[in-house]
Amino acid sequence: HAKLTPMTSQPTLALDRVLRVLQPLVRLLLRNGVTYTVFAAALKRVFLAAAQQELASRGMAQTDSAVSLLSGVHRRDVRTLGREDTARAAERESAAPPEQPRRLGLAAQVVARWMHDTRFLAADGTSRLLPRSAAEPGPSFDSLVASVSRDVRPKAVLDELLRLGVVQDTAAGLLLSRGGFAPRQGFEDLSWLAAQNLQDHAAAAVANLSGDANFLEQAVFVDQITEASAAQLHQAAVKAWEAAFQTVMGEAQTRFDADAQQAPAAERGHRARFGVYFYSEREN
């Protein structure tokens, strides 16, 4: 008689897949001195927040017992961490908005308009070299910032873009880097941006697996190639991203401007993110 092998259960599959995703993230934690004990303690809050969101999506009461049962976190910890989170939420509401997300968000908006608004583009479609200010009406960095927000000084935005390495201050004027908003300096900024990208990528994959949506989430995979071929593929991927960025970012700017003029503020509560990645390593 042939021996039948039972199918692997879905919880086991889900755990195995998530652990695979965590491997590079755990290496990041270890490189920065975060041990398993610290991570495991912090993970309780993630499970509690996820359990509360899941119960809310099911229309169920978010009692301590229900959260504990679904998450596996002891009721004592649910109560303790819940009180702490409530206190933290109250502190956040009374405090000023986090500076980093606001700062990076504004900088990204300025760069996006510099790359797609015809007032700030040269004849060949590339971003213009801009003077800091103009004596006469015309394109300048000051007018660029003002077209995005009049609540912040252009110098503050310029200082931020220079710090991020996104803009060069030349004798002829301010020059936007070819890659657009792609900061390459500072662990705090880079890690924040990476977390935003990875979180939304994971959210898209989970929504697809759960049958909640059908988001774009695809990749091209090839093996048994040389290191030189992998490098050439990387360059091809960069070129493909540049083309895709121009198309999607242009449409995003068009939709943003149109909605700002035509749609009520109450209807403008949606967000979207489009990204791409490339990775290469020696096969194990």
C-alpha positions as a printed NumPy array, in Angstrom:
array([[  0.   ,   0.   ,   0.   ],
       [  1.275,   3.475,  -0.845],
       [  1.834,   5.689,   2.175],
       [ -0.288,   8.843,   2.073],
       [  1.375,  12.086,   3.197],
       [ -1.108,  14.519,   4.747],
       [ -1.137,  18.002,   3.284],
       [  0.755,  20.595,   5.289],
       [ -1.72 ,  22.685,   7.27 ],
       [ -2.312,  26.293,   6.271],
       [ -1.114,  27.701,   9.653],
       [  2.168,  25.802,   9.233],
       [  2.557,  27.108,   5.69 ],
       [  1.812,  30.672,   6.798],
       [  4.361,  30.457,   9.623],
       [  7.025,  28.987,   7.345],
       [  6.544,  31.735,   4.733],
       [  6.627,  34.528,   7.305],
       [  9.794,  33.137,   8.907],
       [ 11.433,  33.116,   5.472],
       [ 10.516,  36.787,   4.996],
       [ 11.883,  37.604,   8.463],
       [ 15.377,  36.199,   7.814],
       [ 16.935,  39.349,   6.302],
       [ 15.055,  41.543,   8.794],
       [ 16.42 ,  39.558,  11.74 ],
       [ 19.926,  40.019,  10.34 ],
       [ 19.265,  43.767,  10.326],
       [ 18.196,  43.565,  13.984],
       [ 21.309,  41.579,  14.973],
       [ 23.62 ,  43.987,  13.153],
       [ 22.113,  46.791,  15.205],
       [ 22.251,  45.053,  18.586],
       [ 18.6  ,  43.974,  18.869],
       [ 18.472,  40.475,  20.403],
       [ 15.745,  37.829,  20.298],
       [ 14.606,  38.696,  23.836],
       [ 14.071,  42.364,  22.977],
       [ 12.382,  41.499,  19.682],
       [ 10.067,  38.904,  21.237],
       [  8.927,  41.374,  23.899],
       [  8.282,  44.086,  21.304],
       [  6.438,  41.602,  19.076],
       [  3.624,  41.324,  21.627],
       [  2.409,  44.787,  20.681],
       [  2.411,  43.855,  16.992],
       [  0.266,  40.787,  17.698],
       [ -2.114,  42.803,  19.869],
       [ -2.56 ,  45.528,  17.253],
       [ -3.094,  42.919,  14.508],
       [ -5.638,  41.038,  16.65 ],
       [ -7.571,  44.254,  17.311],
       [ -7.629,  45.074,  13.593],
       [ -8.759,  41.54 ,  12.727],
       [-11.567,  41.613,  15.289],
       [-12.682,  45.016,  14.018],
       [-12.759,  43.712,  10.427],
       [-15.004,  40.863,  11.604],
       [-17.313,  43.257,  13.436],
       [-16.469,  41.631,  16.788],
       [-15.918,  43.286,  20.176],
       [-12.255,  43.948,  20.999],
       [-12.41 ,  42.735,  24.594],
       [ -9.267,  41.67 ,  26.479],
       [-10.457,  38.059,  26.354],
       [-11.087,  38.146,  22.591],
       [ -7.727,  39.814,  21.882],
       [ -5.919,  37.352,  24.15 ],
       [ -7.618,  34.343,  22.558],
       [ -6.877,  35.425,  19.007],
       [ -3.309,  36.657,  19.577],
       [ -2.131,  34.129,  22.152],
       [ -0.834,  36.946,  24.351],
       [ -1.686,  36.496,  28.057],
       [ -4.617,  38.576,  29.306],
       [ -2.384,  40.235,  31.903],
       [ -0.098,  41.51 ,  29.138],
       [ -3.105,  42.565,  27.061],
       [ -4.327,  44.777,  29.916],
       [ -0.884,  46.16 ,  30.787],
       [  0.195,  46.889,  27.223],
       [ -3.257,  48.245,  26.422],
       [ -3.013,  50.826,  29.189],
       [  0.488,  51.791,  28.091],
       [ -0.614,  52.151,  24.465],
       [ -3.573,  54.304,  25.501],
       [ -1.241,  56.599,  27.431],
       [  1.157,  56.779,  24.483],
       [ -1.688,  57.579,  22.089],
       [ -2.803,  60.445,  24.34 ],
       [  0.754,  61.793,  24.388],
       [  0.977,  61.602,  20.585],
       [ -2.303,  63.465,  20.165],
       [ -1.133,  66.294,  22.397],
       [  2.327,  66.442,  20.835],
       [  3.392,  67.933,  17.525],
       [  3.271,  65.624,  14.46 ],
       [  6.422,  63.508,  13.932],
       [  8.977,  65.667,  12.171],
       [ 10.663,  63.023,  10.028],
       [  7.648,  61.74 ,   8.028],
       [  6.383,  65.302,   7.478],
       [  9.837,  66.498,   6.42 ],
       [ 10.497,  63.626,   4.029],
       [  6.971,  63.77 ,   2.637],
       [  7.256,  67.446,   1.756],
       [ 10.704,  66.936,   0.22 ],
       [  9.342,  64.106,  -1.949],
       [  6.417,  66.27 ,  -3.119],
       [  8.774,  69.077,  -4.133],
       [ 10.967,  66.671,  -6.111],
       [  7.938,  65.077,  -7.809],
       [  6.668,  68.459,  -9.006],
       [ 10.175,  69.435, -10.14 ],
       [ 10.239,  66.301, -12.3  ],
       [  6.739,  66.57 , -13.821],
       [  5.387,  70.118, -13.743],
       [  6.019,  71.673, -17.172],
       [  6.891,  75.001, -15.519],
       [ 10.009,  73.377, -14.075],
       [ 11.   ,  71.217, -17.056],
       [ 13.487,  71.958, -19.83 ],
       [ 12.664,  71.55 , -23.532],
       [ 13.931,  67.946, -23.505],
       [ 11.613,  67.015, -20.638],
       [ 14.295,  66.874, -17.927],
       [ 14.17 ,  68.875, -14.7  ],
       [ 15.359,  72.446, -15.129],
       [ 18.399,  73.91 , -13.446],
       [ 16.699,  76.354, -11.062],
       [ 17.936,  79.563,  -9.464],
       [ 17.152,  79.864,  -5.773],
       [ 14.902,  82.825,  -6.476],
       [ 14.015,  84.935,  -9.476],
       [ 13.924,  88.742,  -9.64 ],
       [ 11.173,  88.483, -12.257],
       [  8.252,  86.015, -12.381],
       [  9.571,  82.714, -13.622],
       [ 10.64 ,  79.246, -12.525],
       [ 12.833,  79.214,  -9.427],
       [ 13.293,  76.969,  -6.43 ],
       [ 11.3  ,  79.374,  -4.277],
       [  8.342,  79.27 ,  -6.689],
       [  8.644,  75.469,  -6.871],
       [  8.314,  75.124,  -3.095],
       [  5.483,  77.674,  -3.025],
       [  3.561,  75.595,  -5.597],
       [  3.61 ,  72.703,  -3.111],
       [  3.241,  74.527,   0.218],
       [  3.383,  78.097,   1.476],
       [  3.634,  76.952,   5.086],
       [  7.372,  76.238,   5.009],
       [ 10.382,  78.335,   4.057],
       [ 12.077,  77.312,   0.771],
       [ 15.478,  77.439,   2.503],
       [ 14.369,  74.75 ,   4.98 ],
       [ 13.312,  72.496,   2.107],
       [ 16.535,  73.162,   0.225],
       [ 18.639,  72.366,   3.285],
       [ 16.769,  69.06 ,   3.624],
       [ 17.256,  68.119,  -0.046],
       [ 20.946,  69.   ,   0.149],
       [ 21.309,  66.906,   3.322],
       [ 19.652,  63.937,   1.611],
       [ 21.957,  64.288,  -1.413],
       [ 18.999,  64.757,  -3.757],
       [ 19.993,  68.251,  -4.972],
       [ 23.358,  69.748,  -5.91 ],
       [ 24.09 ,  73.439,  -5.368],
       [ 26.193,  74.437,  -8.391],
       [ 27.473,  77.809,  -9.609],
       [ 24.867,  77.733, -12.391],
       [ 21.949,  76.931, -10.062],
       [ 20.259,  74.095,  -8.201],
       [ 20.46 ,  70.738,  -9.958],
       [ 18.154,  67.805,  -9.211],
       [ 19.884,  64.439,  -9.158],
       [ 19.046,  62.129, -12.063],
       [ 17.45 ,  59.576,  -9.762],
       [ 14.957,  62.038,  -8.282],
       [ 13.991,  61.46 ,  -4.645],
       [ 16.429,  58.679,  -3.761],
       [ 18.161,  59.616,  -0.488],
       [ 21.476,  57.892,   0.113],
       [ 22.499,  59.37 ,   3.439],
       [ 21.508,  58.637,   7.02 ],
       [ 20.322,  55.384,   8.561],
       [ 17.286,  57.061,  10.139],
       [ 15.916,  58.373,   6.834],
       [ 16.8  ,  55.291,   4.798],
       [ 15.36 ,  52.864,   7.347],
       [ 12.113,  54.849,   7.589],
       [ 11.653,  54.854,   3.808],
       [ 12.571,  51.154,   3.56 ],
       [ 10.052,  50.27 ,   6.276],
       [  7.281,  52.127,   4.427],
       [  8.075,  50.315,   1.17 ],
       [  8.406,  46.856,   2.743],
       [  5.245,  47.27 ,   4.816],
       [  3.12 ,  48.139,   1.781],
       [  4.721,  45.38 ,  -0.309],
       [  3.885,  42.866,   2.41 ],
       [  0.374,  44.311,   2.796],
       [ -0.261,  43.858,  -0.944],
       [  0.927,  40.238,  -0.836],
       [ -1.168,  39.454,   2.261],
       [ -4.269,  41.068,   0.741],
       [ -3.824,  38.905,  -2.366],
       [ -3.308,  35.714,  -0.326],
       [ -6.355,  36.512,   1.798],
       [ -8.54 ,  37.132,  -1.24 ],
       [ -9.183,  40.726,  -0.153],
       [ -7.716,  42.314,  -3.278],
       [ -5.856,  41.651,  -6.51 ],
       [ -2.926,  44.042,  -6.299],
       [  0.023,  44.017,  -8.677],
       [  2.715,  41.914,  -6.949],
       [  4.958,  40.155,  -9.445],
       [  8.662,  39.438,  -9.998],
       [ 11.034,  38.03 , -12.619],
       [ 13.344,  35.246, -11.416],
       [ 16.344,  33.639, -13.116],
       [ 19.141,  31.409, -11.78 ],
       [ 22.26 ,  29.632, -13.077],
       [ 23.781,  32.847, -14.444],
       [ 27.152,  34.491, -13.873],
       [ 27.844,  37.41 , -11.555],
       [ 28.498,  39.584, -14.625],
       [ 25.108,  38.677, -16.069],
       [ 23.457,  39.525, -12.765],
       [ 25.114,  42.962, -12.874],
       [ 23.816,  43.522, -16.412],
       [ 20.322,  42.536, -15.301],
       [ 20.591,  45.072, -12.494],
       [ 21.294,  47.814, -14.998],
       [ 18.355,  46.678, -17.134],
       [ 16.123,  46.79 , -14.057],
       [ 17.268,  50.335, -13.24 ],
       [ 16.369,  51.487, -16.762],
       [ 12.996,  49.766, -16.556],
       [ 12.318,  51.514, -13.231],
       [ 13.221,  54.916, -14.666],
       [ 10.658,  54.45 , -17.439],
       [  8.008,  53.099, -15.077],
       [  8.685,  55.892, -12.59 ],
       [  8.119,  58.585, -15.208],
       [  4.827,  56.996, -16.288],
       [  3.349,  56.261, -12.857],
       [  4.686,  59.391, -11.13 ],
       [  3.353,  61.575, -13.928],
       [ -0.098,  60.016, -13.581],
       [  0.11 ,  60.284,  -9.772],
       [  0.857,  64.012,  -9.992],
       [ -1.996,  64.488, -12.476],
       [ -4.462,  62.64 , -10.239],
       [ -3.269,  64.505,  -7.124],
       [ -3.716,  67.922,  -8.756],
       [ -7.102,  67.001, -10.253],
       [ -8.444,  65.615,  -6.969],
       [ -7.206,  68.658,  -5.046],
       [ -9.259,  70.898,  -7.349],
       [-12.353,  68.743,  -7.913],
       [-12.869,  66.311,  -5.02 ],
       [-14.057,  67.303,  -1.514],
       [-11.503,  66.842,   1.259],
       [-13.638,  64.095,   2.811],
       [-13.204,  61.986,  -0.334],
       [ -9.43 ,  62.418,  -0.513],
       [ -8.567,  59.828,   2.128],
       [ -6.988,  57.146,  -0.063],
       [ -3.3  ,  56.507,  -0.706],
       [ -1.304,  54.368,  -3.141],
       [  2.306,  53.241,  -3.523],
       [  4.098,  51.784,  -6.539],
       [  7.576,  50.307,  -6.261],
       [ 10.087,  47.916,  -7.729],
       [ 13.043,  45.963,  -6.385],
       [ 16.03 ,  43.988,  -7.611],
       [ 18.113,  41.5  ,  -5.623],
       [ 20.975,  39.208,  -6.523],
       [ 23.2  ,  36.824,  -4.521],
       [ 25.281,  33.695,  -4.941],
       [ 23.106,  30.609,  -4.801],
       [ 23.331,  28.506,  -1.616]])
